[in-house]
Amino acid sequence: MTDASRRHPWADVPSAAGARLRPVVLGAGDEIIAAVRAEVAEYALSMDGEFGRRIRLGVSVALDQFLDLLGTDDALPDTTVYFELGRVEHRHGRTMDALQSAYRIGSRVLWRRIASTSDGSHTAGGNGADAPDDLGLGADAIFRLAEALFAYIEQLAAASVSGYAYEQSLAAGSRQARQHALVERLCRTPPPEQPELDALAREAGWTPPKSVGALVIAEESLAVACRRLPPEVAASVVDGVGVVFVPDPDGPGRLDALADAVRSTPAVLGPTVTPDQIPRTVTRARAAWALQLDGHLPGDGLLRADDHLLALLLHADVTLTADLVAQRLEPLRRMTSAARDRAVTTLTAWLDAHGDVAEAATRLHVHPQTVRYRLARLKEAFAGVLDDPVGRLEVALALRAGGPGLAAEG
């Protein structure tokens, strides 16, 4: 095999090195473990239990496997031990820093033993400088051996990193599943009883707040918004819509933080409620969000559902609202387009001015007498409805809801 075709650095080490190194390498296990425990604070603990068993197994397999690879171009036969070590690190709540340090210490201790053997300093009565090379390897072979050792340790460490990442993904998926179970249950009616809520919250790592509001947002925007939201929220996708439960939404600065999190994305915050009323905040937020998407409410950024109760009321039963519009605005439909537009603006100004003709005239930029004249014609067309308080309210609501041929207001 040519040098160009070799893939692994241990292929360049003479095959005889494995047999010569075996007594030196296999005796290094206890020294490596002692050095790791002495230098890495996280490992200065008992070697009992799963941790100790895996560390001892990892060191033993690593040493034996390294010797078997020398002089071959074989890939590492199995990295399961080191993959599992990475998983254990995550389960024990440690970062990868400690394990990476352990790999570096282990390779240093092993190389120090090999180097001391190659210069003869371990021989009884020898002074090291004049002793022969006990391994029978030349300088180039020793260099290749060092290269092989550190490349080998690097691959073991990479397997542990993969195991750590795998366990991390499992834990994240598990947390996400538990949080989804919590959010999905909170969206249902009736709301959970306190014992059920406490159990779901505990599993999801969420503290049930004294007050909460439901934030509704598009599913595709949920992940980005959550990265900007405080960690105490609980969020998931329910029935194709992103739902975020926000503790104490009326707290200082909380509304500004929510608006910043959603930016220009359509989103609605439901009313602030106690935990036993959570379905109400979800229902209202979802209803307002639907109106926002349909263009009946401002479409950019965060809205509060309770700032648009009239729009929610008028759209709660669309058939009822349509009947109200048809009945109360029927006189306008018999007018020409120009006359109808003028009647709508006059009625709206007069109603908004609470019947004050002078104020309505100012809003319309016309003379008060013009308003009086128009109102007289309108009262005649509406056959006394405008003189009745309930009738006026119904006309005002119908105008707000809009209708065929009329300018609708949110």
Short mmCIF file of C-alpha atoms in Angstrom, two decimals:
data_model
loop_
_atom_site.label_atom_id
_atom_site.label_comp_id
_atom_site.label_asym_id
_atom_site.label_seq_id
_atom_site.Cartn_x
_atom_site.Cartn_y
_atom_site.Cartn_z
CA MET A 1 0.00 0.00 0.00
CA THR A 2 1.41 3.40 -0.96
CA ASP A 3 1.56 6.36 1.40
CA ALA A 4 -0.89 8.26 -0.81
CA SER A 5 -3.59 5.59 -0.41
CA ARG A 6 -3.32 5.31 3.38
CA ARG A 7 -6.14 6.95 5.33
CA HIS A 8 -5.10 6.42 8.93
CA PRO A 9 -1.85 7.61 10.57
CA TRP A 10 -1.40 4.38 12.53
CA ALA A 11 -0.82 2.59 9.22
CA ASP A 12 2.61 4.25 9.04
CA VAL A 13 3.75 2.81 12.40
CA PRO A 14 5.77 -0.45 12.12
CA SER A 15 3.54 -3.42 12.91
CA ALA A 16 6.12 -4.68 15.44
CA ALA A 17 5.46 -1.59 17.59
CA GLY A 18 2.17 -2.98 18.91
CA ALA A 19 3.72 -6.04 20.50
CA ARG A 20 6.66 -4.05 21.90
CA LEU A 21 4.38 -1.35 23.36
CA ARG A 22 1.80 -3.68 24.91
CA PRO A 23 3.44 -4.06 28.36
CA VAL A 24 3.98 -0.30 28.53
CA VAL A 25 0.57 0.79 27.28
CA LEU A 26 -1.63 -1.71 29.09
CA GLY A 27 -0.03 -0.74 32.41
CA ALA A 28 -1.00 2.90 31.96
CA GLY A 29 -4.71 2.56 32.78
CA ASP A 30 -4.54 3.18 36.53
CA GLU A 31 -2.10 6.06 36.06
CA ILE A 32 -4.41 7.71 33.50
CA ILE A 33 -7.46 7.42 35.78
CA ALA A 34 -5.52 8.80 38.75
CA ALA A 35 -4.27 11.75 36.72
CA VAL A 36 -7.74 12.54 35.40
CA ARG A 37 -9.26 12.47 38.89
CA ALA A 38 -6.48 14.67 40.21
CA GLU A 39 -6.66 17.29 37.45
CA VAL A 40 -10.36 17.45 36.54
CA ALA A 41 -12.50 18.65 39.42
CA GLU A 42 -15.71 17.12 38.01
CA TYR A 43 -14.12 13.65 38.17
CA ALA A 44 -12.70 13.88 41.69
CA LEU A 45 -15.37 11.47 42.89
CA SER A 46 -15.91 7.80 43.57
CA MET A 47 -15.32 5.37 40.75
CA ASP A 48 -18.40 3.41 41.83
CA GLY A 49 -21.57 3.27 39.75
CA GLU A 50 -22.16 3.87 36.04
CA PHE A 51 -19.66 6.71 35.77
CA GLY A 52 -16.70 4.78 37.19
CA ARG A 53 -17.56 1.63 35.26
CA ARG A 54 -17.69 3.48 31.95
CA ILE A 55 -14.47 5.40 32.60
CA ARG A 56 -12.56 2.22 33.40
CA LEU A 57 -14.05 0.43 30.42
CA GLY A 58 -13.29 3.38 28.16
CA VAL A 59 -9.62 3.51 29.19
CA SER A 60 -9.17 -0.27 28.91
CA VAL A 61 -10.80 -0.53 25.47
CA ALA A 62 -8.96 2.56 24.20
CA LEU A 63 -5.52 1.19 25.10
CA ASP A 64 -6.13 -2.31 23.76
CA GLN A 65 -7.76 -1.03 20.56
CA PHE A 66 -4.91 1.40 19.88
CA LEU A 67 -2.33 -1.37 20.06
CA ASP A 68 -4.33 -3.55 17.66
CA LEU A 69 -4.55 -0.73 15.09
CA LEU A 70 -0.81 -0.07 14.88
CA GLY A 71 0.62 -1.15 11.54
CA THR A 72 -2.83 -1.53 9.96
CA ASP A 73 -4.97 0.79 7.87
CA ASP A 74 -8.15 -0.26 9.65
CA ALA A 75 -10.73 2.22 10.81
CA LEU A 76 -11.74 2.29 14.47
CA PRO A 77 -13.77 -0.92 14.85
CA ASP A 78 -16.24 0.43 17.40
CA THR A 79 -16.69 3.79 19.15
CA THR A 80 -19.84 2.86 21.07
CA VAL A 81 -18.05 3.07 24.43
CA TYR A 82 -17.03 6.68 23.76
CA PHE A 83 -20.38 7.62 22.25
CA GLU A 84 -22.02 6.37 25.46
CA LEU A 85 -19.53 8.31 27.58
CA GLY A 86 -20.73 11.50 25.89
CA ARG A 87 -24.35 10.55 26.65
CA VAL A 88 -23.49 9.93 30.31
CA GLU A 89 -21.88 13.35 30.56
CA HIS A 90 -25.07 15.04 29.40
CA ARG A 91 -27.28 12.95 31.68
CA HIS A 92 -25.10 13.95 34.65
CA GLY A 93 -25.54 17.62 33.76
CA ARG A 94 -21.91 18.27 32.83
CA THR A 95 -20.54 20.05 29.79
CA MET A 96 -18.15 18.38 27.36
CA ASP A 97 -15.23 20.40 28.74
CA ALA A 98 -14.48 17.90 31.50
CA LEU A 99 -14.45 14.89 29.19
CA GLN A 100 -12.35 16.69 26.58
CA SER A 101 -9.84 17.51 29.34
CA ALA A 102 -9.82 13.86 30.36
CA TYR A 103 -8.93 12.81 26.81
CA ARG A 104 -6.07 15.31 26.69
CA ILE A 105 -4.73 14.17 30.06
CA GLY A 106 -4.99 10.51 29.07
CA SER A 107 -3.07 11.04 25.84
CA ARG A 108 -0.41 13.04 27.69
CA VAL A 109 0.08 10.40 30.39
CA LEU A 110 0.27 7.60 27.82
CA TRP A 111 2.72 9.43 25.62
CA ARG A 112 4.92 10.24 28.60
CA ARG A 113 5.17 6.52 29.40
CA ILE A 114 5.93 5.66 25.77
CA ALA A 115 8.55 8.41 25.50
CA SER A 116 10.25 7.36 28.73
CA THR A 117 10.46 3.80 27.40
CA SER A 118 11.82 4.85 24.03
CA ASP A 119 14.73 6.73 25.62
CA GLY A 120 15.40 3.92 28.12
CA SER A 121 14.92 6.08 31.22
CA HIS A 122 12.71 3.47 32.89
CA THR A 123 15.43 0.77 33.00
CA ALA A 124 16.78 -0.14 36.40
CA GLY A 125 20.08 1.62 37.08
CA GLY A 126 19.90 3.53 33.79
CA ASN A 127 20.42 7.26 33.70
CA GLY A 128 18.26 7.67 30.58
CA ALA A 129 20.80 9.52 28.49
CA ASP A 130 22.97 6.54 27.64
CA ALA A 131 20.30 3.77 27.73
CA PRO A 132 19.32 2.06 24.48
CA ASP A 133 15.88 2.41 22.84
CA ASP A 134 13.82 -0.34 24.50
CA LEU A 135 11.20 -0.25 21.72
CA GLY A 136 13.68 -0.79 18.92
CA LEU A 137 12.03 2.02 16.90
CA GLY A 138 13.83 4.71 15.01
CA ALA A 139 13.16 8.44 15.36
CA ASP A 140 10.84 8.52 12.34
CA ALA A 141 8.78 5.62 13.69
CA ILE A 142 8.48 7.36 17.09
CA PHE A 143 7.23 10.49 15.32
CA ARG A 144 4.65 8.41 13.42
CA LEU A 145 3.62 6.76 16.67
CA ALA A 146 2.95 10.15 18.30
CA GLU A 147 0.94 11.27 15.29
CA ALA A 148 -1.10 8.05 15.40
CA LEU A 149 -1.79 8.34 19.13
CA PHE A 150 -3.10 11.90 19.02
CA ALA A 151 -5.20 11.23 15.90
CA TYR A 152 -6.67 8.19 17.60
CA ILE A 153 -7.58 10.12 20.78
CA GLU A 154 -9.12 12.84 18.63
CA GLN A 155 -11.47 10.29 17.02
CA LEU A 156 -12.50 8.93 20.42
CA ALA A 157 -13.26 12.46 21.60
CA ALA A 158 -15.31 13.11 18.45
CA ALA A 159 -17.42 10.02 19.19
CA SER A 160 -18.11 11.36 22.69
CA VAL A 161 -19.13 14.74 21.27
CA SER A 162 -21.59 12.93 19.00
CA GLY A 163 -23.00 11.00 21.95
CA TYR A 164 -23.38 14.19 23.97
CA ALA A 165 -25.20 15.90 21.08
CA TYR A 166 -27.46 12.89 20.63
CA GLU A 167 -28.46 12.82 24.30
CA GLN A 168 -28.96 16.58 24.18
CA SER A 169 -31.36 16.22 21.25
CA LEU A 170 -33.29 13.48 23.07
CA ALA A 171 -33.62 15.66 26.16
CA ALA A 172 -34.72 18.65 24.11
CA GLY A 173 -37.29 16.53 22.29
CA SER A 174 -38.58 15.17 25.59
CA ARG A 175 -38.91 18.66 27.09
CA GLN A 176 -40.68 19.84 23.97
CA ALA A 177 -43.11 16.93 24.13
CA ARG A 178 -43.89 17.61 27.79
CA GLN A 179 -44.39 21.30 27.09
CA HIS A 180 -46.69 20.50 24.17
CA ALA A 181 -48.78 18.29 26.46
CA LEU A 182 -49.10 21.18 28.91
CA VAL A 183 -49.98 23.82 26.30
CA GLU A 184 -52.40 21.54 24.46
CA ARG A 185 -54.25 20.73 27.69
CA LEU A 186 -54.45 24.39 28.72
CA CYS A 187 -56.17 25.20 25.42
CA ARG A 188 -58.99 22.73 26.10
CA THR A 189 -62.27 23.21 27.91
CA PRO A 190 -62.84 22.69 30.75
CA PRO A 191 -59.50 23.87 32.15
CA PRO A 192 -57.47 21.39 34.21
CA GLU A 193 -58.09 21.11 37.92
CA GLN A 194 -55.24 22.33 40.10
CA PRO A 195 -53.70 18.88 40.75
CA GLU A 196 -53.64 18.09 37.02
CA LEU A 197 -52.22 21.54 36.20
CA ASP A 198 -49.51 21.16 38.83
CA ALA A 199 -48.51 17.74 37.49
CA LEU A 200 -48.37 18.90 33.85
CA ALA A 201 -46.46 22.03 34.80
CA ARG A 202 -43.97 20.07 36.88
CA GLU A 203 -43.30 17.65 34.01
CA ALA A 204 -42.80 20.57 31.60
CA GLY A 205 -40.60 22.55 33.99
CA TRP A 206 -43.12 25.42 34.07
CA THR A 207 -44.24 27.33 37.15
CA PRO A 208 -48.01 27.99 37.09
CA PRO A 209 -48.38 31.78 37.39
CA LYS A 210 -50.99 33.76 39.32
CA SER A 211 -52.06 35.45 36.09
CA VAL A 212 -51.49 34.50 32.46
CA GLY A 213 -52.34 35.62 28.94
CA ALA A 214 -52.37 33.58 25.73
CA LEU A 215 -50.33 34.91 22.83
CA VAL A 216 -51.42 33.54 19.44
CA ILE A 217 -49.10 33.66 16.43
CA ALA A 218 -48.57 31.79 13.17
CA GLU A 219 -46.98 28.35 13.51
CA GLU A 220 -44.06 29.29 11.26
CA SER A 221 -43.29 32.38 13.37
CA LEU A 222 -43.43 30.66 16.76
CA ALA A 223 -39.83 29.45 17.00
CA VAL A 224 -38.32 32.84 16.17
CA ALA A 225 -40.62 34.65 18.60
CA CYS A 226 -39.85 32.17 21.39
CA ARG A 227 -36.12 32.80 21.07
CA ARG A 228 -36.83 36.43 21.93
CA LEU A 229 -39.34 35.73 24.71
CA PRO A 230 -38.44 35.28 28.39
CA PRO A 231 -37.73 31.67 29.44
CA GLU A 232 -40.74 31.42 31.76
CA VAL A 233 -43.23 31.18 28.90
CA ALA A 234 -44.75 27.87 27.76
CA ALA A 235 -45.25 27.50 24.01
CA SER A 236 -46.28 24.96 21.40
CA VAL A 237 -48.36 24.51 18.27
CA VAL A 238 -52.00 23.54 18.86
CA ASP A 239 -54.35 22.90 15.95
CA GLY A 240 -51.94 24.51 13.51
CA VAL A 241 -51.56 27.76 15.49
CA GLY A 242 -48.70 28.86 17.73
CA VAL A 243 -49.85 29.41 21.33
CA VAL A 244 -47.65 30.97 24.00
CA PHE A 245 -48.71 31.24 27.64
CA VAL A 246 -47.18 34.40 29.08
CA PRO A 247 -47.05 34.76 32.89
CA ASP A 248 -48.02 38.18 34.28
CA PRO A 249 -48.52 39.84 30.87
CA ASP A 250 -49.40 43.16 32.55
CA GLY A 251 -46.14 43.28 34.49
CA PRO A 252 -43.66 46.16 34.03
CA GLY A 253 -42.13 46.12 30.55
CA ARG A 254 -43.74 42.80 29.64
CA LEU A 255 -45.95 44.15 26.85
CA ASP A 256 -43.00 45.92 25.24
CA ALA A 257 -40.99 42.69 25.40
CA LEU A 258 -43.82 40.80 23.69
CA ALA A 259 -44.14 43.43 20.97
CA ASP A 260 -40.40 43.24 20.35
CA ALA A 261 -40.51 39.45 20.20
CA VAL A 262 -43.15 39.34 17.47
CA ARG A 263 -41.88 42.46 15.64
CA SER A 264 -44.09 43.03 12.57
CA THR A 265 -45.58 39.53 12.62
CA PRO A 266 -49.36 39.38 13.21
CA ALA A 267 -49.95 38.28 16.80
CA VAL A 268 -52.67 38.75 19.43
CA LEU A 269 -52.47 38.69 23.21
CA GLY A 270 -55.64 37.53 24.94
CA PRO A 271 -56.99 38.95 28.20
CA THR A 272 -55.11 38.43 31.44
CA VAL A 273 -56.79 35.67 33.45
CA THR A 274 -56.21 33.38 36.39
CA PRO A 275 -55.17 29.78 35.58
CA ASP A 276 -58.72 28.47 35.99
CA GLN A 277 -59.85 30.83 33.18
CA ILE A 278 -57.12 29.98 30.66
CA PRO A 279 -59.44 28.69 27.88
CA ARG A 280 -61.09 32.15 27.80
CA THR A 281 -57.83 33.96 27.00
CA VAL A 282 -57.01 31.38 24.32
CA THR A 283 -60.43 31.58 22.66
CA ARG A 284 -60.45 35.38 22.55
CA ALA A 285 -56.86 35.63 21.29
CA ARG A 286 -57.55 33.14 18.51
CA ALA A 287 -60.73 34.95 17.48
CA ALA A 288 -58.94 38.30 17.29
CA TRP A 289 -56.01 36.76 15.44
CA ALA A 290 -58.40 35.40 12.79
CA LEU A 291 -59.83 38.90 12.35
CA GLN A 292 -56.29 40.27 12.09
CA LEU A 293 -55.45 37.81 9.33
CA ASP A 294 -58.70 38.65 7.49
CA GLY A 295 -57.90 42.37 7.54
CA HIS A 296 -60.62 43.38 10.02
CA LEU A 297 -57.96 44.43 12.55
CA PRO A 298 -54.53 46.05 12.02
CA GLY A 299 -52.30 43.41 10.46
CA ASP A 300 -48.77 44.20 11.66
CA GLY A 301 -47.33 43.45 15.06
CA LEU A 302 -48.89 42.76 18.43
CA LEU A 303 -52.54 43.51 19.25
CA ARG A 304 -54.38 43.10 22.53
CA ALA A 305 -57.69 41.34 22.02
CA ASP A 306 -59.38 43.44 24.71
CA ASP A 307 -58.63 46.61 22.72
CA HIS A 308 -60.96 45.34 19.97
CA LEU A 309 -63.98 43.98 21.82
CA LEU A 310 -66.50 45.67 19.52
CA ALA A 311 -64.93 44.08 16.43
CA LEU A 312 -64.97 40.72 18.21
CA LEU A 313 -68.61 41.19 19.18
CA LEU A 314 -69.70 42.11 15.67
CA HIS A 315 -67.86 39.15 14.13
CA ALA A 316 -68.81 36.59 16.78
CA ASP A 317 -71.99 35.70 14.86
CA VAL A 318 -71.62 36.79 11.24
CA THR A 319 -75.20 35.88 10.30
CA LEU A 320 -76.60 37.95 13.15
CA THR A 321 -74.38 40.89 12.19
CA ALA A 322 -75.40 40.57 8.54
CA ASP A 323 -79.06 40.67 9.55
CA LEU A 324 -78.45 43.78 11.67
CA VAL A 325 -76.71 45.52 8.77
CA ALA A 326 -79.41 44.53 6.30
CA GLN A 327 -82.23 45.69 8.56
CA ARG A 328 -80.85 48.92 9.95
CA LEU A 329 -79.06 50.18 6.82
CA GLU A 330 -81.76 49.27 4.33
CA PRO A 331 -82.75 52.97 3.85
CA LEU A 332 -79.25 53.70 2.59
CA ARG A 333 -79.41 51.03 -0.09
CA ARG A 334 -82.27 52.81 -1.83
CA MET A 335 -80.07 55.89 -2.34
CA THR A 336 -77.75 56.65 -5.23
CA SER A 337 -74.05 55.92 -4.66
CA ALA A 338 -73.16 59.60 -4.12
CA ALA A 339 -76.10 60.18 -1.78
CA ARG A 340 -75.30 57.01 0.16
CA ASP A 341 -71.67 58.01 0.69
CA ARG A 342 -72.76 61.45 1.92
CA ALA A 343 -75.36 59.88 4.24
CA VAL A 344 -72.80 57.47 5.74
CA THR A 345 -70.27 60.21 6.48
CA THR A 346 -72.99 62.47 7.95
CA LEU A 347 -74.47 59.74 10.14
CA THR A 348 -71.04 58.63 11.34
CA ALA A 349 -69.97 62.17 12.25
CA TRP A 350 -73.27 62.90 14.04
CA LEU A 351 -73.22 59.64 16.00
CA ASP A 352 -69.55 60.06 16.91
CA ALA A 353 -70.38 63.59 18.14
CA HIS A 354 -73.16 62.20 20.36
CA GLY A 355 -75.80 64.17 18.47
CA ASP A 356 -73.98 67.52 18.68
CA VAL A 357 -74.74 69.17 15.31
CA ALA A 358 -72.04 71.82 15.68
CA GLU A 359 -69.38 69.22 16.44
CA ALA A 360 -70.55 67.05 13.55
CA ALA A 361 -70.37 70.07 11.22
CA THR A 362 -66.80 70.75 12.34
CA ARG A 363 -65.84 67.15 11.62
CA LEU A 364 -67.47 67.32 8.18
CA HIS A 365 -66.11 70.82 7.40
CA VAL A 366 -69.62 72.07 6.50
CA HIS A 367 -72.07 74.58 7.94
CA PRO A 368 -74.23 73.34 10.87
CA GLN A 369 -77.34 74.17 8.85
CA THR A 370 -76.15 71.71 6.19
CA VAL A 371 -75.92 69.01 8.81
CA ARG A 372 -79.41 69.83 10.10
CA TYR A 373 -80.79 69.58 6.58
CA ARG A 374 -79.11 66.25 5.93
CA LEU A 375 -80.24 64.87 9.30
CA ALA A 376 -83.83 65.84 8.60
CA ARG A 377 -83.74 63.89 5.35
CA LEU A 378 -82.06 60.92 7.09
CA LYS A 379 -84.56 60.84 9.95
CA GLU A 380 -87.30 60.81 7.37
CA ALA A 381 -85.59 57.95 5.48
CA PHE A 382 -85.02 55.96 8.70
CA ALA A 383 -88.64 56.46 9.81
CA GLY A 384 -88.00 57.50 13.40
CA VAL A 385 -85.26 54.96 14.15
CA LEU A 386 -82.69 57.74 14.70
CA ASP A 387 -84.87 59.30 17.40
CA ASP A 388 -84.88 56.07 19.44
CA PRO A 389 -81.77 55.40 21.66
CA VAL A 390 -81.74 51.68 20.89
CA GLY A 391 -82.35 52.36 17.20
CA ARG A 392 -79.42 54.80 17.09
CA LEU A 393 -77.17 52.22 18.77
CA GLU A 394 -78.16 49.58 16.24
CA VAL A 395 -77.51 51.96 13.33
CA ALA A 396 -74.11 52.85 14.82
CA LEU A 397 -73.20 49.16 15.18
CA ALA A 398 -74.40 48.40 11.65
CA LEU A 399 -72.28 51.24 10.28
CA ARG A 400 -69.30 49.90 12.26
CA ALA A 401 -69.86 46.42 10.87
CA GLY A 402 -70.43 47.71 7.34
CA GLY A 403 -72.41 46.08 4.58
CA PRO A 404 -72.75 45.74 0.82
CA GLY A 405 -71.89 49.04 -0.77
CA LEU A 406 -70.81 50.59 2.56
CA ALA A 407 -67.34 51.34 3.87
CA ALA A 408 -66.67 48.86 6.67
CA GLU A 409 -64.85 49.84 9.81
CA GLY A 410 -62.87 47.45 12.08
#
